[in-house]
Amino acid sequence: QVQLVGSGGGLVQTGGSLRLSCAASGRTASSYGVGWFRQAPGKEREFVAAISSSGGLIVYKESVKGRFTISRDNAKNTVYLQMNSLNPEDTAAYYCAAAREPSANPGAYSYWGQGTQVTVSS
């Protein structure tokens, strides 16, 4: 079992930054990769970024490359998503999820945290 707690969302202006955190707990939490997904009202949940358990494999959604950075601190069992140069299109509820192997497919993830809302004003 892996439990995930997402946090760090908030309201920022266009061009601002936020850092989301995903704290994992459970005996085997460190062996899981973590992905970030987001969902805006009326839209499908979409992949944002993922990182392997070792941190050696990282994948980003094309539209966030160069703006978002995913990282992990295994000593804290925490994965971060640093989001810079935010724009209104980034507004969504953001969810972190854990899987044995990172993937852009939400169906690959076994555990999900609660959403944390990111709102970017014009």
CSV table of C-alpha atoms in Angstrom, one decimal:
chain,number,residue,atom,x,y,z
A,1,GLN,CA,0.0,0.0,0.0
A,2,VAL,CA,1.1,3.5,-0.9
A,3,GLN,CA,-0.6,6.6,0.4
A,4,LEU,CA,-0.1,9.9,-1.3
A,5,VAL,CA,-0.8,13.4,-0.2
A,6,GLY,CA,-0.6,16.2,-2.7
A,7,SER,CA,-0.2,19.8,-1.7
A,8,GLY,CA,1.1,23.2,-2.8
A,9,GLY,CA,-1.6,24.4,-5.1
A,10,GLY,CA,-2.8,28.0,-5.0
A,11,LEU,CA,-3.8,31.1,-6.9
A,12,VAL,CA,-1.1,32.8,-8.9
A,13,GLN,CA,-0.9,35.4,-11.7
A,14,THR,CA,0.2,34.6,-15.2
A,15,GLY,CA,4.0,34.2,-15.2
A,16,GLY,CA,4.1,33.1,-11.6
A,17,SER,CA,5.4,29.9,-10.0
A,18,LEU,CA,4.2,27.2,-7.7
A,19,ARG,CA,5.8,24.1,-6.3
A,20,LEU,CA,3.6,21.1,-5.8
A,21,SER,CA,4.6,18.3,-3.4
A,22,CYS,CA,3.5,14.7,-3.3
A,23,ALA,CA,4.4,13.0,0.0
A,24,ALA,CA,4.3,9.2,-0.2
A,25,SER,CA,4.1,6.8,2.7
A,26,GLY,CA,4.1,3.1,3.0
A,27,ARG,CA,6.8,0.4,3.3
A,28,THR,CA,7.5,0.2,-0.4
A,29,ALA,CA,6.8,3.8,-1.4
A,30,SER,CA,10.4,4.4,-2.4
A,31,SER,CA,10.2,1.7,-5.1
A,32,TYR,CA,7.4,3.5,-7.0
A,33,GLY,CA,7.6,6.0,-9.8
A,34,VAL,CA,5.3,9.0,-9.5
A,35,GLY,CA,3.3,10.9,-12.1
A,36,TRP,CA,1.5,14.2,-12.0
A,37,PHE,CA,-1.8,14.6,-13.8
A,38,ARG,CA,-4.2,17.5,-14.1
A,39,GLN,CA,-7.9,17.9,-14.8
A,40,ALA,CA,-9.7,21.1,-15.7
A,41,PRO,CA,-13.6,21.3,-15.5
A,42,GLY,CA,-15.2,19.6,-18.4
A,43,LYS,CA,-11.9,18.1,-19.7
A,44,GLU,CA,-10.2,14.7,-19.5
A,45,ARG,CA,-7.5,14.1,-17.0
A,46,GLU,CA,-4.2,14.6,-18.7
A,47,PHE,CA,-0.6,13.6,-18.1
A,48,VAL,CA,1.8,16.3,-17.0
A,49,ALA,CA,5.1,14.7,-15.9
A,50,ALA,CA,6.5,11.5,-14.4
A,51,ILE,CA,9.6,10.3,-12.7
A,52,SER,CA,10.9,6.9,-12.0
A,53,SER,CA,11.7,5.6,-8.5
A,54,SER,CA,15.4,6.3,-9.0
A,55,GLY,CA,14.9,9.6,-10.7
A,56,GLY,CA,16.7,8.4,-13.8
A,57,LEU,CA,13.7,8.5,-16.1
A,58,ILE,CA,11.7,11.7,-16.5
A,59,VAL,CA,9.0,12.4,-19.0
A,60,TYR,CA,7.0,15.6,-19.6
A,61,LYS,CA,3.9,16.7,-21.4
A,62,GLU,CA,5.1,18.6,-24.4
A,63,SER,CA,3.4,21.9,-23.4
A,64,VAL,CA,5.2,22.0,-20.0
A,65,LYS,CA,8.7,21.2,-21.2
A,66,GLY,CA,11.1,24.0,-20.2
A,67,ARG,CA,8.6,25.4,-17.6
A,68,PHE,CA,7.9,22.5,-15.3
A,69,THR,CA,10.5,20.4,-13.4
A,70,ILE,CA,9.8,17.1,-11.7
A,71,SER,CA,12.2,15.9,-9.0
A,72,ARG,CA,12.2,13.6,-6.0
A,73,ASP,CA,13.8,13.4,-2.6
A,74,ASN,CA,13.9,9.8,-1.7
A,75,ALA,CA,15.0,10.5,1.8
A,76,LYS,CA,11.7,12.2,2.3
A,77,ASN,CA,9.7,10.0,0.0
A,78,THR,CA,8.5,13.2,-1.7
A,79,VAL,CA,8.1,14.2,-5.4
A,80,TYR,CA,8.0,17.8,-6.4
A,81,LEU,CA,6.6,19.6,-9.4
A,82,GLN,CA,8.2,23.0,-9.8
A,83,MET,CA,6.0,25.0,-12.1
A,84,ASN,CA,7.3,28.2,-13.6
A,85,SER,CA,5.9,30.7,-16.2
A,86,LEU,CA,2.4,29.6,-15.4
A,87,ASN,CA,-0.4,30.6,-17.7
A,88,PRO,CA,-4.2,30.2,-17.5
A,89,GLU,CA,-4.1,27.0,-19.5
A,90,ASP,CA,-2.3,25.4,-16.5
A,91,THR,CA,-5.4,26.0,-14.3
A,92,ALA,CA,-6.6,22.6,-13.1
A,93,ALA,CA,-6.7,20.2,-10.2
A,94,TYR,CA,-3.4,18.5,-10.0
A,95,TYR,CA,-3.1,14.9,-8.9
A,96,CYS,CA,-0.1,12.8,-8.1
A,97,ALA,CA,-0.1,9.0,-8.6
A,98,ALA,CA,2.3,6.1,-8.0
A,99,ALA,CA,3.1,3.2,-10.3
A,100,ARG,CA,5.9,0.6,-10.4
A,101,GLU,CA,6.9,2.1,-13.8
A,102,PRO,CA,6.3,5.7,-14.8
A,103,SER,CA,3.8,6.2,-17.6
A,104,ALA,CA,1.7,8.8,-19.3
A,105,ASN,CA,-1.2,6.5,-19.1
A,106,PRO,CA,-3.3,7.1,-16.0
A,107,GLY,CA,-4.4,3.5,-16.0
A,108,ALA,CA,-0.9,2.4,-15.1
A,109,TYR,CA,-1.1,4.0,-11.7
A,110,SER,CA,-2.1,2.0,-8.7
A,111,TYR,CA,-2.4,4.8,-6.1
A,112,TRP,CA,-3.7,8.3,-6.3
A,113,GLY,CA,-3.5,11.3,-4.0
A,114,GLN,CA,-6.2,13.9,-3.6
A,115,GLY,CA,-6.1,16.8,-6.0
A,116,THR,CA,-4.6,20.2,-5.2
A,117,GLN,CA,-6.0,23.1,-7.1
A,118,VAL,CA,-3.8,25.4,-9.2
A,119,THR,CA,-5.5,28.5,-10.5
A,120,VAL,CA,-3.6,31.0,-12.8
A,121,SER,CA,-5.3,34.3,-13.3
A,122,SER,CA,-4.9,36.4,-16.4
